[in-house]
Amino acid sequence: MTLRGHVIQAAITAAAAATVLDPWQTLVLASSVVLIDVDHYLDFVVVTGRFGLSEMFRFHDFVWERRGEVYGLSVFHTVEVFSLLAAAGWLWSEWAWVVLAGFLMHMAADAVFLYRNDALGTRAVSIVEYVVRRGGAGYPRYEDAEE
């Protein structure tokens, strides 16, 4: 899903949540719907060794075009991170539950988008799953895009 799509999703989520959450919780919820995607920037940095934000969007367009060849890992989109947030919510702070709710809203939209684009199995939902299943199907070499 696009950044624009997630921003719209965050606005709709915030409007609905504002009826039951306080303003700060609503802001954190809406922000987490979008900021979970920071891990896409981390993917870009790890895979390419580059840091340019606009280049990161080009990289992910490049990866999307090759989605049938790619088995990716977006760390913040994993069961392990969701479990840590749930544990933090249970043991420490209600704010972790708010962030988890935003992450879950984001993942629901991602799942629909990936399903509609026949790409549901292209991203691991678990770090363990990624390590076990990856084989040689990680990210394509971005340098190939420049040839």
Coordinates of C-alpha atoms in Angstrom, one line a residue:
M1 CA 0.0 0.0 0.0
T2 CA 1.2 3.5 -0.6
L3 CA 2.2 6.1 1.9
R4 CA -0.7 8.2 0.8
G5 CA -3.1 5.3 1.3
H6 CA -1.8 4.7 4.9
V7 CA -2.1 8.5 5.7
I8 CA -5.7 8.4 4.6
Q9 CA -6.2 5.2 6.6
A10 CA -4.7 6.9 9.6
A11 CA -7.0 9.9 9.3
I12 CA -10.1 7.6 9.1
T13 CA -8.8 5.5 12.0
A14 CA -8.2 8.7 14.1
A15 CA -11.7 10.0 13.3
A16 CA -13.3 6.8 14.5
A17 CA -11.0 6.4 17.5
A18 CA -11.4 10.0 18.7
T19 CA -14.8 9.0 20.0
V20 CA -13.3 6.6 22.6
L21 CA -9.7 7.6 23.0
D22 CA -8.2 10.8 24.4
P23 CA -6.5 13.2 21.9
W24 CA -3.0 12.0 22.7
Q25 CA -4.0 8.3 22.3
T26 CA -5.7 9.2 19.1
L27 CA -2.6 10.9 17.8
V28 CA -0.4 7.9 18.8
L29 CA -2.8 5.5 17.1
A30 CA -2.9 7.4 13.9
S31 CA 0.9 7.9 13.9
S32 CA 1.5 4.2 14.4
V33 CA -0.7 3.3 11.4
V34 CA 1.9 5.2 9.3
L35 CA 5.1 4.9 11.2
I36 CA 5.2 1.1 11.3
D37 CA 6.5 1.5 7.7
V38 CA 9.8 3.0 9.0
D39 CA 11.0 -0.6 8.7
H40 CA 10.8 -0.2 4.9
Y41 CA 13.4 2.5 5.2
L42 CA 15.5 0.1 7.3
D43 CA 15.1 -2.6 4.6
F44 CA 16.4 -0.1 2.0
V45 CA 19.4 0.9 4.1
V46 CA 20.4 -2.7 4.9
V47 CA 20.0 -4.0 1.4
T48 CA 21.5 -1.0 -0.5
G49 CA 23.8 0.7 2.0
R50 CA 22.2 4.0 0.9
F51 CA 20.2 6.6 2.9
G52 CA 18.3 8.8 0.5
L53 CA 14.6 9.0 1.3
S54 CA 13.5 9.5 -2.3
E55 CA 15.7 6.7 -3.4
M56 CA 14.1 4.5 -0.9
F57 CA 10.7 4.9 -2.6
R58 CA 12.4 4.1 -6.0
F59 CA 13.9 1.0 -4.4
H60 CA 10.6 -0.2 -3.1
D61 CA 9.0 0.4 -6.5
F62 CA 11.8 -1.7 -8.0
V63 CA 11.1 -4.5 -5.5
W64 CA 7.4 -4.3 -6.1
E65 CA 7.9 -4.8 -9.8
R66 CA 9.8 -8.0 -8.9
R67 CA 7.4 -9.1 -6.1
G68 CA 7.2 -12.7 -7.5
E69 CA 11.0 -13.1 -7.0
V70 CA 11.2 -11.4 -3.6
Y71 CA 10.7 -12.8 -0.1
G72 CA 11.1 -9.8 2.1
L73 CA 11.2 -9.0 5.8
S74 CA 9.7 -5.9 7.3
V75 CA 10.7 -6.3 11.0
F76 CA 7.9 -4.0 12.5
H77 CA 5.3 -6.0 10.5
T78 CA 6.1 -9.3 12.3
V79 CA 4.4 -11.4 15.0
E80 CA 7.4 -11.0 17.2
V81 CA 7.1 -7.2 17.3
F82 CA 3.4 -7.5 17.8
S83 CA 4.0 -9.9 20.7
L84 CA 6.5 -7.5 22.3
L85 CA 3.9 -4.7 22.1
A86 CA 1.2 -6.9 23.6
A87 CA 3.6 -7.9 26.4
A88 CA 4.6 -4.3 27.0
G89 CA 0.9 -3.3 27.1
W90 CA 0.2 -6.1 29.5
L91 CA 3.2 -5.4 31.8
W92 CA 4.0 -1.8 31.4
S93 CA 1.8 0.7 29.6
E94 CA -1.6 1.1 27.8
W95 CA 0.3 3.1 25.2
A96 CA 1.8 -0.1 23.8
W97 CA -1.8 -1.3 23.2
V98 CA -2.5 1.9 21.3
V99 CA 0.5 1.4 19.1
L100 CA -0.4 -2.3 18.6
A101 CA -3.9 -1.3 17.5
G102 CA -2.4 1.1 14.9
F103 CA 0.0 -1.6 13.7
L104 CA -2.9 -4.1 13.4
M105 CA -5.0 -1.5 11.4
H106 CA -2.0 -1.0 9.1
M107 CA -1.5 -4.8 8.7
A108 CA -5.2 -5.3 7.8
A109 CA -4.9 -2.8 5.0
D110 CA -1.6 -4.3 3.8
A111 CA -3.1 -7.8 3.8
V112 CA -6.0 -6.7 1.6
F113 CA -3.7 -4.8 -0.7
L114 CA -1.2 -7.7 -1.0
Y115 CA -4.1 -10.2 -1.6
R116 CA -5.6 -8.1 -4.3
N117 CA -2.2 -7.9 -6.0
D118 CA -1.4 -11.6 -5.7
A119 CA 1.5 -10.8 -3.4
L120 CA 0.3 -12.1 0.0
G121 CA 3.1 -14.5 0.5
T122 CA 5.9 -12.2 -0.5
R123 CA 6.6 -10.9 2.9
A124 CA 7.4 -12.9 6.0
V125 CA 5.0 -12.4 9.0
S126 CA 7.7 -13.7 11.4
I127 CA 11.4 -13.2 11.8
V128 CA 11.7 -17.0 12.4
E129 CA 9.7 -17.7 9.3
Y130 CA 12.0 -15.5 7.2
V131 CA 15.1 -17.2 8.5
V132 CA 13.6 -20.7 7.8
R133 CA 12.0 -20.0 4.4
R134 CA 14.1 -17.3 2.8
G135 CA 16.6 -19.5 0.9
G136 CA 17.9 -17.4 -1.9
A137 CA 14.7 -15.4 -2.4
G138 CA 15.7 -12.2 -0.6
Y139 CA 15.7 -8.8 -2.1
P140 CA 16.9 -8.4 -5.7
R141 CA 20.2 -6.5 -6.2
Y142 CA 19.2 -2.9 -6.6
E143 CA 22.3 -2.2 -8.7
D144 CA 20.6 -4.3 -11.4
A145 CA 18.1 -1.5 -11.8
E146 CA 20.8 0.9 -13.0
E147 CA 22.0 -1.4 -15.8

